[in-house]
PDB file of C-alpha atoms and ligand atoms in Angstrom:
ATOM      1  CA  UNK A   2     165.714  56.178 131.026  1.00 48.00           C
ATOM      2  CA  UNK A   3     163.336  53.081 129.365  1.00 47.00           C
ATOM      3  CA  UNK A   4     161.414  54.527 126.945  1.00 48.00           C
ATOM      4  CA  UNK A   5     163.271  58.289 126.579  1.00 50.00           C
ATOM      5  CA  UNK A   6     159.241  59.493 126.009  1.00 59.00           C
ATOM      6  CA  UNK A   7     158.093  58.420 129.288  1.00 73.00           C
ATOM      7  CA  UNK A   8     157.137  61.448 130.811  1.00 89.00           C
ATOM      8  CA  UNK A   9     159.992  62.577 133.954  1.00 96.00           C
ATOM      9  CA  UNK A  10     157.691  62.438 137.238  1.00 98.00           C
ATOM     10  CA  UNK A  11     159.828  62.780 139.957  1.00 98.00           C
ATOM     11  CA  UNK A  12     158.221  62.283 143.921  1.00 98.00           C
ATOM     12  CA  UNK A  13     159.936  64.936 146.942  1.00 98.00           C
ATOM     13  CA  UNK A  14     160.279  63.997 150.723  1.00 98.00           C
ATOM     14  CA  UNK A  15     162.541  66.494 152.175  1.00 97.00           C
ATOM     15  CA  UNK A  16     162.164  69.150 153.976  1.00 94.00           C
ATOM     16  CA  UNK A  17     161.821  71.711 152.686  1.00 97.00           C
ATOM     17  CA  UNK A  18     158.674  70.428 149.723  1.00 98.00           C
ATOM     18  CA  UNK A  19     157.833  73.529 148.831  1.00 98.00           C
ATOM     19  CA  UNK A  20     161.017  75.624 147.858  1.00 98.00           C
ATOM     20  CA  UNK A  21     162.306  72.217 145.966  1.00 98.00           C
ATOM     21  CA  UNK A  22     158.815  72.158 143.816  1.00 98.00           C
ATOM     22  CA  UNK A  23     159.258  76.064 142.988  1.00 98.00           C
ATOM     23  CA  UNK A  24     162.555  75.617 141.788  1.00 98.00           C
ATOM     24  CA  UNK A  25     162.083  72.455 140.053  1.00 98.00           C
ATOM     25  CA  UNK A  26     159.625  73.588 137.938  1.00 97.00           C
ATOM     26  CA  UNK A  27     161.000  76.628 137.441  1.00 98.00           C
ATOM     27  CA  UNK A  28     164.002  75.122 136.082  1.00 98.00           C
ATOM     28  CA  UNK A  29     162.603  72.020 134.397  1.00 98.00           C
ATOM     29  CA  UNK A  30     159.086  73.107 133.816  1.00 97.00           C
ATOM     30  CA  UNK A  31     158.022  69.642 132.115  1.00 97.00           C
ATOM     31  CA  UNK A  32     159.643  67.482 135.448  1.00 98.00           C
ATOM     32  CA  UNK A  33     155.894  66.995 136.640  1.00 98.00           C
ATOM     33  CA  UNK A  34     156.096  67.419 140.953  1.00 98.00           C
ATOM     34  CA  UNK A  35     154.314  64.980 143.216  1.00 98.00           C
ATOM     35  CA  UNK A  36     154.499  65.314 147.032  1.00 98.00           C
ATOM     36  CA  UNK A  37     154.756  62.051 149.689  1.00 98.00           C
ATOM     37  CA  UNK A  38     152.837  60.693 150.587  1.00 97.00           C
ATOM     38  CA  UNK A  39     150.029  61.650 147.345  1.00 97.00           C
ATOM     39  CA  UNK A  40     152.215  59.765 144.941  1.00 97.00           C
ATOM     40  CA  UNK A  41     148.569  59.515 142.853  1.00 97.00           C
ATOM     41  CA  UNK A  42     149.582  56.648 139.892  1.00 97.00           C
ATOM     42  CA  UNK A  43     152.741  55.330 141.726  1.00 97.00           C
ATOM     43  CA  UNK A  44     154.497  53.843 138.930  1.00 97.00           C
ATOM     44  CA  UNK A  45     154.538  56.447 136.539  1.00 97.00           C
ATOM     45  CA  UNK A  46     156.937  58.098 139.236  1.00 98.00           C
ATOM     46  CA  UNK A  47     160.777  57.574 138.103  1.00 97.00           C
ATOM     47  CA  UNK A  48     162.941  60.352 140.492  1.00 98.00           C
ATOM     48  CA  UNK A  49     162.390  60.684 144.107  1.00 98.00           C
ATOM     49  CA  UNK A  50     164.498  63.518 145.636  1.00 98.00           C
ATOM     50  CA  UNK A  51     164.827  62.526 149.623  1.00 98.00           C
ATOM     51  CA  UNK A  52     165.674  63.182 152.752  1.00 96.00           C
ATOM     52  CA  UNK A  53     164.948  60.365 155.555  1.00 95.00           C
ATOM     53  CA  UNK A  54     162.208  58.470 153.159  1.00 97.00           C
ATOM     54  CA  UNK A  55     160.141  55.838 155.446  1.00 97.00           C
ATOM     55  CA  UNK A  56     160.293  52.729 154.467  1.00 96.00           C
ATOM     56  CA  UNK A  57     156.582  52.688 153.199  1.00 97.00           C
ATOM     57  CA  UNK A  58     158.184  54.909 149.889  1.00 97.00           C
ATOM     58  CA  UNK A  59     160.624  52.326 148.599  1.00 97.00           C
ATOM     59  CA  UNK A  60     157.368  49.964 148.989  1.00 95.00           C
ATOM     60  CA  UNK A  61     154.819  52.362 146.575  1.00 96.00           C
ATOM     61  CA  UNK A  62     157.867  53.455 144.418  1.00 96.00           C
ATOM     62  CA  UNK A  63     158.298  50.302 142.192  1.00 95.00           C
ATOM     63  CA  UNK A  64     158.630  52.099 138.958  1.00 96.00           C
ATOM     64  CA  UNK A  65     161.718  54.031 140.786  1.00 97.00           C
ATOM     65  CA  UNK A  66     164.424  55.271 138.267  1.00 97.00           C
ATOM     66  CA  UNK A  67     167.661  57.352 139.628  1.00 98.00           C
ATOM     67  CA  UNK A  68     166.991  58.150 143.312  1.00 98.00           C
ATOM     68  CA  UNK A  69     168.864  61.620 144.636  1.00 98.00           C
ATOM     69  CA  UNK A  70     169.249  63.171 148.255  1.00 98.00           C
ATOM     70  CA  UNK A  71     168.994  66.641 149.271  1.00 97.00           C
ATOM     71  CA  UNK A  72     172.388  66.785 151.229  1.00 95.00           C
ATOM     72  CA  UNK A  73     175.592  65.265 151.183  1.00 94.00           C
ATOM     73  CA  UNK A  74     175.239  62.506 153.067  1.00 93.00           C
ATOM     74  CA  UNK A  75     173.292  59.376 152.751  1.00 94.00           C
ATOM     75  CA  UNK A  76     172.876  57.760 155.509  1.00 92.00           C
ATOM     76  CA  UNK A  77     169.398  58.589 156.193  1.00 93.00           C
ATOM     77  CA  UNK A  78     168.368  57.054 152.907  1.00 96.00           C
ATOM     78  CA  UNK A  79     170.994  54.481 153.154  1.00 95.00           C
ATOM     79  CA  UNK A  80     169.472  52.888 156.837  1.00 94.00           C
ATOM     80  CA  UNK A  81     165.764  52.093 154.843  1.00 97.00           C
ATOM     81  CA  UNK A  82     165.738  48.704 154.780  1.00 97.00           C
ATOM     82  CA  UNK A  83     162.801  48.831 151.507  1.00 97.00           C
ATOM     83  CA  UNK A  84     165.426  51.174 149.545  1.00 97.00           C
ATOM     84  CA  UNK A  85     166.377  48.520 146.504  1.00 96.00           C
ATOM     85  CA  UNK A  86     169.891  48.659 146.202  1.00 96.00           C
ATOM     86  CA  UNK A  87     169.674  48.286 141.996  1.00 97.00           C
ATOM     87  CA  UNK A  88     168.772  51.757 141.624  1.00 98.00           C
ATOM     88  CA  UNK A  89     171.136  54.684 141.767  1.00 98.00           C
ATOM     89  CA  UNK A  90     171.525  56.583 144.553  1.00 98.00           C
ATOM     90  CA  UNK A  91     172.973  60.319 143.747  1.00 98.00           C
ATOM     91  CA  UNK A  92     174.302  62.629 146.371  1.00 97.00           C
ATOM     92  CA  UNK A  93     174.245  65.896 146.389  1.00 97.00           C
ATOM     93  CA  UNK A  94     177.144  68.187 145.428  1.00 97.00           C
ATOM     94  CA  UNK A  95     176.294  71.788 145.233  1.00 98.00           C
ATOM     95  CA  UNK A  96     178.899  74.796 145.517  1.00 97.00           C
ATOM     96  CA  UNK A  97     176.337  76.651 148.156  1.00 98.00           C
ATOM     97  CA  UNK A  98     176.270  73.488 149.918  1.00 98.00           C
ATOM     98  CA  UNK A  99     180.342  73.556 149.848  1.00 98.00           C
ATOM     99  CA  UNK A 100     180.609  77.324 150.458  1.00 98.00           C
ATOM    100  CA  UNK A 101     178.336  77.073 154.470  1.00 98.00           C
ATOM    101  CA  UNK A 102     180.697  73.909 155.542  1.00 98.00           C
ATOM    102  CA  UNK A 103     183.365  76.153 154.407  1.00 98.00           C
ATOM    103  CA  UNK A 104     182.249  79.261 156.041  1.00 98.00           C
ATOM    104  CA  UNK A 105     181.563  76.715 159.200  1.00 98.00           C
ATOM    105  CA  UNK A 106     184.561  75.491 158.816  1.00 99.00           C
ATOM    106  CA  UNK A 107     186.743  78.307 159.221  1.00 98.00           C
ATOM    107  CA  UNK A 108     184.559  79.588 162.143  1.00 98.00           C
ATOM    108  CA  UNK A 109     185.056  76.570 164.231  1.00 99.00           C
ATOM    109  CA  UNK A 110     188.738  76.906 163.294  1.00 98.00           C
ATOM    110  CA  UNK A 111     189.040  80.386 164.251  1.00 98.00           C
ATOM    111  CA  UNK A 112     187.078  79.699 167.980  1.00 98.00           C
ATOM    112  CA  UNK A 113     189.303  77.914 168.793  1.00 98.00           C
ATOM    113  CA  UNK A 114     192.627  78.947 167.105  1.00 98.00           C
ATOM    114  CA  UNK A 115     192.011  82.707 168.519  1.00 98.00           C
ATOM    115  CA  UNK A 116     190.386  81.858 171.932  1.00 98.00           C
ATOM    116  CA  UNK A 117     186.886  83.358 171.472  1.00 98.00           C
ATOM    117  CA  UNK A 118     185.858  81.149 174.011  1.00 96.00           C
ATOM    118  CA  UNK A 119     187.435  82.321 176.486  1.00 97.00           C
ATOM    119  CA  UNK A 120     186.609  85.723 175.295  1.00 98.00           C
ATOM    120  CA  UNK A 121     183.023  84.663 175.645  1.00 97.00           C
ATOM    121  CA  UNK A 122     184.075  83.927 179.272  1.00 97.00           C
ATOM    122  CA  UNK A 123     185.464  87.154 179.923  1.00 98.00           C
ATOM    123  CA  UNK A 124     183.058  89.543 178.253  1.00 98.00           C
ATOM    124  CA  UNK A 125     180.133  87.177 180.590  1.00 97.00           C
ATOM    125  CA  UNK A 126     182.597  88.154 183.928  1.00 98.00           C
ATOM    126  CA  UNK A 127     183.124  92.114 182.137  1.00 98.00           C
ATOM    127  CA  UNK A 128     186.454  91.495 182.438  1.00 98.00           C
ATOM    128  CA  UNK A 129     188.833  93.091 180.067  1.00 98.00           C
ATOM    129  CA  UNK A 130     191.433  90.749 179.477  1.00 98.00           C
ATOM    130  CA  UNK A 131     194.355  89.181 176.764  1.00 97.00           C
ATOM    131  CA  UNK A 132     195.632  85.371 175.488  1.00 97.00           C
ATOM    132  CA  UNK A 133     198.109  85.519 173.342  1.00 96.00           C
ATOM    133  CA  UNK A 134     197.835  85.278 169.329  1.00 96.00           C
ATOM    134  CA  UNK A 135     199.505  82.268 168.161  1.00 97.00           C
ATOM    135  CA  UNK A 136     200.230  82.949 163.892  1.00 98.00           C
ATOM    136  CA  UNK A 137     198.268  80.911 162.277  1.00 98.00           C
ATOM    137  CA  UNK A 138     201.306  79.022 160.498  1.00 98.00           C
ATOM    138  CA  UNK A 139     201.437  77.943 163.365  1.00 98.00           C
ATOM    139  CA  UNK A 140     198.230  76.205 163.845  1.00 98.00           C
ATOM    140  CA  UNK A 141     198.444  72.647 162.302  1.00 98.00           C
ATOM    141  CA  UNK A 142     194.609  71.789 161.824  1.00 98.00           C
ATOM    142  CA  UNK A 143     194.556  68.686 160.738  1.00 98.00           C
ATOM    143  CA  UNK A 144     191.328  68.031 158.281  1.00 98.00           C
ATOM    144  CA  UNK A 145     189.553  63.884 158.305  1.00 98.00           C
ATOM    145  CA  UNK A 146     188.355  63.214 154.709  1.00 98.00           C
ATOM    146  CA  UNK A 147     189.356  64.552 151.818  1.00 98.00           C
ATOM    147  CA  UNK A 148     186.598  64.906 149.430  1.00 96.00           C
ATOM    148  CA  UNK A 149     184.550  67.582 147.986  1.00 96.00           C
ATOM    149  CA  UNK A 150     184.323  69.561 151.059  1.00 97.00           C
ATOM    150  CA  UNK A 151     187.411  68.448 153.176  1.00 98.00           C
ATOM    151  CA  UNK A 152     189.044  70.273 150.335  1.00 98.00           C
ATOM    152  CA  UNK A 153     187.188  72.826 150.242  1.00 98.00           C
ATOM    153  CA  UNK A 154     187.794  73.164 153.366  1.00 98.00           C
ATOM    154  CA  UNK A 155     191.736  72.848 153.069  1.00 98.00           C
ATOM    155  CA  UNK A 156     191.867  75.660 150.589  1.00 98.00           C
ATOM    156  CA  UNK A 157     190.114  78.202 152.517  1.00 98.00           C
ATOM    157  CA  UNK A 158     192.167  77.316 155.288  1.00 98.00           C
ATOM    158  CA  UNK A 159     195.120  77.496 153.679  1.00 98.00           C
ATOM    159  CA  UNK A 160     194.406  80.691 152.241  1.00 98.00           C
ATOM    160  CA  UNK A 161     194.486  82.237 156.148  1.00 98.00           C
ATOM    161  CA  UNK A 162     197.574  80.893 156.511  1.00 98.00           C
ATOM    162  CA  UNK A 163     197.094  77.450 158.588  1.00 98.00           C
ATOM    163  CA  UNK A 164     199.297  74.592 158.675  1.00 98.00           C
ATOM    164  CA  UNK A 165     196.304  72.068 157.188  1.00 98.00           C
ATOM    165  CA  UNK A 166     197.353  68.399 156.738  1.00 98.00           C
ATOM    166  CA  UNK A 167     195.245  66.004 155.096  1.00 98.00           C
ATOM    167  CA  UNK A 168     193.875  62.179 156.533  1.00 98.00           C
ATOM    168  CA  UNK A 169     191.996  60.184 153.993  1.00 97.00           C
ATOM    169  CA  UNK A 170     191.202  56.869 153.265  1.00 96.00           C
ATOM    170  CA  UNK A 171     193.855  56.410 150.275  1.00 96.00           C
ATOM    171  CA  UNK A 172     196.340  58.927 150.030  1.00 94.00           C
ATOM    172  CA  UNK A 173     196.147  62.048 148.047  1.00 97.00           C
ATOM    173  CA  UNK A 174     198.034  64.305 146.524  1.00 97.00           C
ATOM    174  CA  UNK A 175     197.546  68.777 147.676  1.00 97.00           C
ATOM    175  CA  UNK A 176     199.901  71.239 146.859  1.00 96.00           C
ATOM    176  CA  UNK A 177     201.469  72.498 150.026  1.00 95.00           C
ATOM    177  CA  UNK A 178     199.431  69.770 152.272  1.00 98.00           C
ATOM    178  CA  UNK A 179     201.107  66.744 153.999  1.00 98.00           C
ATOM    179  CA  UNK A 180     198.632  63.829 153.597  1.00 98.00           C
ATOM    180  CA  UNK A 181     198.340  60.499 154.881  1.00 98.00           C
ATOM    181  CA  UNK A 182     196.470  57.849 154.361  1.00 98.00           C
ATOM    182  CA  UNK A 183     194.061  54.441 156.778  1.00 96.00           C
ATOM    183  CA  UNK A 184     197.281  52.837 157.714  1.00 97.00           C
ATOM    184  CA  UNK A 185     199.151  56.521 158.980  1.00 98.00           C
ATOM    185  CA  UNK A 186     196.502  57.735 161.160  1.00 98.00           C
ATOM    186  CA  UNK A 187     198.727  57.728 163.973  1.00 98.00           C
ATOM    187  CA  UNK A 188     201.238  60.261 162.313  1.00 98.00           C
ATOM    188  CA  UNK A 189     198.337  61.958 161.807  1.00 98.00           C
ATOM    189  CA  UNK A 190     196.977  62.639 164.941  1.00 98.00           C
ATOM    190  CA  UNK A 191     199.906  62.925 166.078  1.00 98.00           C
ATOM    191  CA  UNK A 192     201.100  66.089 164.310  1.00 98.00           C
ATOM    192  CA  UNK A 193     197.371  67.914 164.870  1.00 98.00           C
ATOM    193  CA  UNK A 194     196.126  70.359 167.238  1.00 98.00           C
ATOM    194  CA  UNK A 195     192.456  71.129 165.302  1.00 99.00           C
ATOM    195  CA  UNK A 196     190.829  68.013 164.075  1.00 99.00           C
ATOM    196  CA  UNK A 197     187.990  68.663 161.402  1.00 99.00           C
ATOM    197  CA  UNK A 198     186.119  65.368 160.803  1.00 98.00           C
ATOM    198  CA  UNK A 199     184.629  65.341 157.537  1.00 98.00           C
ATOM    199  CA  UNK A 200     183.944  62.077 157.196  1.00 97.00           C
ATOM    200  CA  UNK A 201     181.751  60.320 155.401  1.00 95.00           C
ATOM    201  CA  UNK A 202     179.811  57.626 157.757  1.00 94.00           C
ATOM    202  CA  UNK A 203     180.580  53.688 157.016  1.00 93.00           C
ATOM    203  CA  UNK A 204     181.232  50.843 158.736  1.00 93.00           C
ATOM    204  CA  UNK A 205     185.705  51.468 159.270  1.00 94.00           C
ATOM    205  CA  UNK A 206     184.823  55.149 160.120  1.00 96.00           C
ATOM    206  CA  UNK A 207     181.743  54.794 162.805  1.00 97.00           C
ATOM    207  CA  UNK A 208     183.381  55.807 166.202  1.00 98.00           C
ATOM    208  CA  UNK A 209     186.761  56.892 164.726  1.00 98.00           C
ATOM    209  CA  UNK A 210     186.567  59.731 166.813  1.00 98.00           C
ATOM    210  CA  UNK A 211     187.364  58.223 170.213  1.00 98.00           C
ATOM    211  CA  UNK A 212     188.875  57.476 173.556  1.00 98.00           C
ATOM    212  CA  UNK A 213     191.753  55.497 171.131  1.00 98.00           C
ATOM    213  CA  UNK A 214     192.108  58.772 168.582  1.00 98.00           C
ATOM    214  CA  UNK A 215     192.183  61.161 171.066  1.00 98.00           C
ATOM    215  CA  UNK A 216     195.105  59.743 173.297  1.00 98.00           C
ATOM    216  CA  UNK A 217     196.851  60.094 170.118  1.00 98.00           C
ATOM    217  CA  UNK A 218     195.777  64.010 169.858  1.00 98.00           C
ATOM    218  CA  UNK A 219     198.799  66.057 171.517  1.00 98.00           C
ATOM    219  CA  UNK A 220     197.820  67.241 174.587  1.00 98.00           C
ATOM    220  CA  UNK A 221     194.620  70.376 174.736  1.00 98.00           C
ATOM    221  CA  UNK A 222     193.872  69.622 170.700  1.00 98.00           C
ATOM    222  CA  UNK A 223     190.686  70.664 169.722  1.00 98.00           C
ATOM    223  CA  UNK A 224     187.982  68.498 167.432  1.00 98.00           C
ATOM    224  CA  UNK A 225     185.223  70.365 165.672  1.00 99.00           C
ATOM    225  CA  UNK A 226     183.099  67.111 164.041  1.00 98.00           C
ATOM    226  CA  UNK A 227     181.020  68.265 161.141  1.00 98.00           C
ATOM    227  CA  UNK A 228     180.382  64.741 159.899  1.00 97.00           C
ATOM    228  CA  UNK A 229     178.229  62.520 161.764  1.00 97.00           C
ATOM    229  CA  UNK A 230     176.705  62.341 165.154  1.00 98.00           C
ATOM    230  CA  UNK A 231     178.093  58.280 164.550  1.00 97.00           C
ATOM    231  CA  UNK A 232     181.991  59.324 163.650  1.00 98.00           C
ATOM    232  CA  UNK A 233     181.909  60.405 168.031  1.00 98.00           C
ATOM    233  CA  UNK A 234     182.106  58.469 170.489  1.00 98.00           C
ATOM    234  CA  UNK A 235     180.210  60.921 172.830  1.00 98.00           C
ATOM    235  CA  UNK A 236     181.593  59.003 176.252  1.00 98.00           C
ATOM    236  CA  UNK A 237     184.913  58.976 175.818  1.00 98.00           C
ATOM    237  CA  UNK A 238     184.595  63.189 174.020  1.00 98.00           C
ATOM    238  CA  UNK A 239     183.555  63.723 177.524  1.00 98.00           C
ATOM    239  CA  UNK A 240     185.830  61.938 179.372  1.00 98.00           C
ATOM    240  CA  UNK A 241     188.608  63.551 176.895  1.00 98.00           C
ATOM    241  CA  UNK A 242     187.207  66.669 178.156  1.00 98.00           C
ATOM    242  CA  UNK A 243     187.210  66.561 181.866  1.00 98.00           C
ATOM    243  CA  UNK A 244     190.594  64.791 181.984  1.00 98.00           C
ATOM    244  CA  UNK A 245     191.682  68.458 179.859  1.00 98.00           C
ATOM    245  CA  UNK A 246     193.566  66.075 177.682  1.00 98.00           C
ATOM    246  CA  UNK A 247     190.975  67.702 174.762  1.00 98.00           C
ATOM    247  CA  UNK A 248     190.674  71.539 175.084  1.00 98.00           C
ATOM    248  CA  UNK A 249     187.808  72.464 173.223  1.00 98.00           C
ATOM    249  CA  UNK A 250     184.966  71.423 171.039  1.00 98.00           C
ATOM    250  CA  UNK A 251     182.607  72.314 168.157  1.00 99.00           C
ATOM    251  CA  UNK A 252     180.478  69.486 167.204  1.00 99.00           C
ATOM    252  CA  UNK A 253     177.230  70.353 164.860  1.00 98.00           C
ATOM    253  CA  UNK A 254     176.140  66.814 164.876  1.00 98.00           C
ATOM    254  CA  UNK A 255     174.731  64.471 167.489  1.00 98.00           C
ATOM    255  CA  UNK A 256     174.164  60.952 167.717  1.00 97.00           C
ATOM    256  CA  UNK A 257     170.733  61.201 168.357  1.00 98.00           C
ATOM    257  CA  UNK A 258     169.171  64.428 166.766  1.00 97.00           C
ATOM    258  CA  UNK A 259     168.091  66.673 168.155  1.00 98.00           C
ATOM    259  CA  UNK A 260     169.963  66.404 171.135  1.00 98.00           C
ATOM    260  CA  UNK A 261     168.170  64.998 174.631  1.00 98.00           C
ATOM    261  CA  UNK A 262     167.202  67.803 176.173  1.00 98.00           C
ATOM    262  CA  UNK A 263     169.452  65.737 179.312  1.00 98.00           C
ATOM    263  CA  UNK A 264     172.331  65.503 176.979  1.00 98.00           C
ATOM    264  CA  UNK A 265     175.923  66.664 179.237  1.00 98.00           C
ATOM    265  CA  UNK A 266     176.569  68.333 176.177  1.00 98.00           C
ATOM    266  CA  UNK A 267     174.484  71.076 176.602  1.00 98.00           C
ATOM    267  CA  UNK A 268     175.370  72.965 178.983  1.00 97.00           C
ATOM    268  CA  UNK A 269     179.520  71.505 178.974  1.00 98.00           C
ATOM    269  CA  UNK A 270     181.682  74.641 179.465  1.00 97.00           C
ATOM    270  CA  UNK A 271     184.282  72.481 176.508  1.00 98.00           C
ATOM    271  CA  UNK A 272     181.844  72.875 173.856  1.00 98.00           C
ATOM    272  CA  UNK A 273     180.572  74.660 171.532  1.00 98.00           C
ATOM    273  CA  UNK A 274     177.470  72.361 169.528  1.00 98.00           C
ATOM    274  CA  UNK A 275     174.806  73.907 167.196  1.00 98.00           C
ATOM    275  CA  UNK A 276     171.714  71.977 165.779  1.00 98.00           C
ATOM    276  CA  UNK A 277     173.606  70.580 163.143  1.00 97.00           C
ATOM    277  CA  UNK A 278     173.267  73.475 160.132  1.00 98.00           C
ATOM    278  CA  UNK A 279     177.366  73.583 159.610  1.00 98.00           C
ATOM    279  CA  UNK A 280     175.919  73.382 155.948  1.00 97.00           C
ATOM    280  CA  UNK A 281     172.213  74.224 155.058  1.00 96.00           C
ATOM    281  CA  UNK A 282     171.442  73.042 151.644  1.00 97.00           C
ATOM    282  CA  UNK A 283     169.880  75.744 149.054  1.00 97.00           C
ATOM    283  CA  UNK A 284     167.323  74.078 146.765  1.00 98.00           C
ATOM    284  CA  UNK A 285     167.807  77.666 145.294  1.00 97.00           C
ATOM    285  CA  UNK A 286     171.534  76.581 143.729  1.00 97.00           C
ATOM    286  CA  UNK A 287     170.961  72.795 144.392  1.00 98.00           C
ATOM    287  CA  UNK A 288     168.291  72.507 141.641  1.00 98.00           C
ATOM    288  CA  UNK A 289     170.545  72.261 139.140  1.00 98.00           C
ATOM    289  CA  UNK A 290     172.940  69.783 140.076  1.00 98.00           C
ATOM    290  CA  UNK A 291     168.971  67.626 140.559  1.00 98.00           C
ATOM    291  CA  UNK A 292     167.975  68.456 137.255  1.00 98.00           C
ATOM    292  CA  UNK A 293     171.072  68.068 135.414  1.00 98.00           C
ATOM    293  CA  UNK A 294     171.480  64.758 137.276  1.00 98.00           C
ATOM    294  CA  UNK A 295     168.019  64.098 135.639  1.00 98.00           C
ATOM    295  CA  UNK A 296     168.732  65.462 131.818  1.00 97.00           C
ATOM    296  CA  UNK A 297     172.222  63.517 131.857  1.00 98.00           C
ATOM    297  CA  UNK A 298     170.182  60.111 132.766  1.00 97.00           C
ATOM    298  CA  UNK A 299     167.497  60.811 130.211  1.00 96.00           C
ATOM    299  CA  UNK A 300     169.994  60.548 127.484  1.00 97.00           C
ATOM    300  CA  UNK A 301     171.551  57.454 128.723  1.00 97.00           C
ATOM    301  CA  UNK A 302     174.868  59.211 129.962  1.00 98.00           C
ATOM    302  CA  UNK A 303     176.337  57.856 132.952  1.00 98.00           C
ATOM    303  CA  UNK A 304     175.967  59.758 136.720  1.00 98.00           C
ATOM    304  CA  UNK A 305     177.460  61.668 138.503  1.00 97.00           C
ATOM    305  CA  UNK A 306     177.926  61.748 142.524  1.00 97.00           C
ATOM    306  CA  UNK A 307     176.564  58.141 142.891  1.00 97.00           C
ATOM    307  CA  UNK A 308     176.968  56.223 145.548  1.00 97.00           C
ATOM    308  CA  UNK A 309     179.155  53.203 146.248  1.00 96.00           C
ATOM    309  CA  UNK A 310     178.322  50.475 148.177  1.00 95.00           C
ATOM    310  CA  UNK A 311     181.826  48.993 148.336  1.00 94.00           C
ATOM    311  CA  UNK A 312     183.287  51.953 149.637  1.00 93.00           C
ATOM    312  CA  UNK A 313     180.180  52.949 151.322  1.00 91.00           C
ATOM    313  CA  UNK A 314     179.885  56.385 150.306  1.00 92.00           C
TER     314      UNK A 314
HETATM  315  C1  OXD B 406     174.378  66.753 154.409  1.00 77.84           C
HETATM  316  C2  OXD B 406     173.967  66.970 155.862  1.00 77.84           C
HETATM  317  O1  OXD B 406     174.138  65.209 154.295  1.00 77.84           O
HETATM  318  O2  OXD B 406     173.586  68.497 155.515  1.00 77.84           O
HETATM  319  O3  OXD B 406     173.923  67.764 153.830  1.00 77.84           O
HETATM  320  O4  OXD B 406     174.063  67.012 156.766  1.00 77.84           O
END
């Protein structure tokens, strides 16, 4: 911080400002909290906690020192053209955020592996029927993205007995998991029966879930997208579902959110969708990450979970 005696003032522009404010003040009473657009004397504001900020925000906050995201994803902040690129941008890392994602991915994998879509249909028809149960070990789940969230999903699915393989930009070593790097996408896809996308959205990963990706998966594979809507070419997915190459898709994120009323995904029998809720930030838990970041900054320690412009996440 430029001047360590300077009072810490944070501006909130999130979808849960009241909750954030209450927890921040509980954990760090000396922190002054302000709410967008009531910035007061804008030059006093050194921190901002944001989700999808408007362009004018950065134009006003000329003395900002650190930007915190309330999500693991920072694309909603990166797309704001007025964001000063030299100000550190911190991604959220939080136990509950990770837990939420693990729970959702387990749910989605089980929904596909245990045929729950078909059991829903049977129930709707008042039909008593069975589908053969396949051992978890015979069901290969390919996790794309081996960051904090991806790794937590790998461990949880492994604990349930699934046969896990992993894909990431650079090769990772994970005990008991065959890992592939970006030069080995094809081999990874060929062996994947349930594909889980947990990649960050970058110029390299935009529309990575496309016709060519689907064609390299074995026939009857399924996909789970909990990354970003921008990872998926939506028309290619519809085509792959219609020609039965892809069996089912569980989607939590979409190119346009909220998903337009007339979108073909809503009533598609081979799509399970949820409104970007795979993991929601819980301020009561995540507040400690923000306060820790502010304190590290105030005491001149390096910030953690920083956005790296070279990597794009
Ligand atoms: C996130 C999200 O990035 O909720 O955390 O999408």
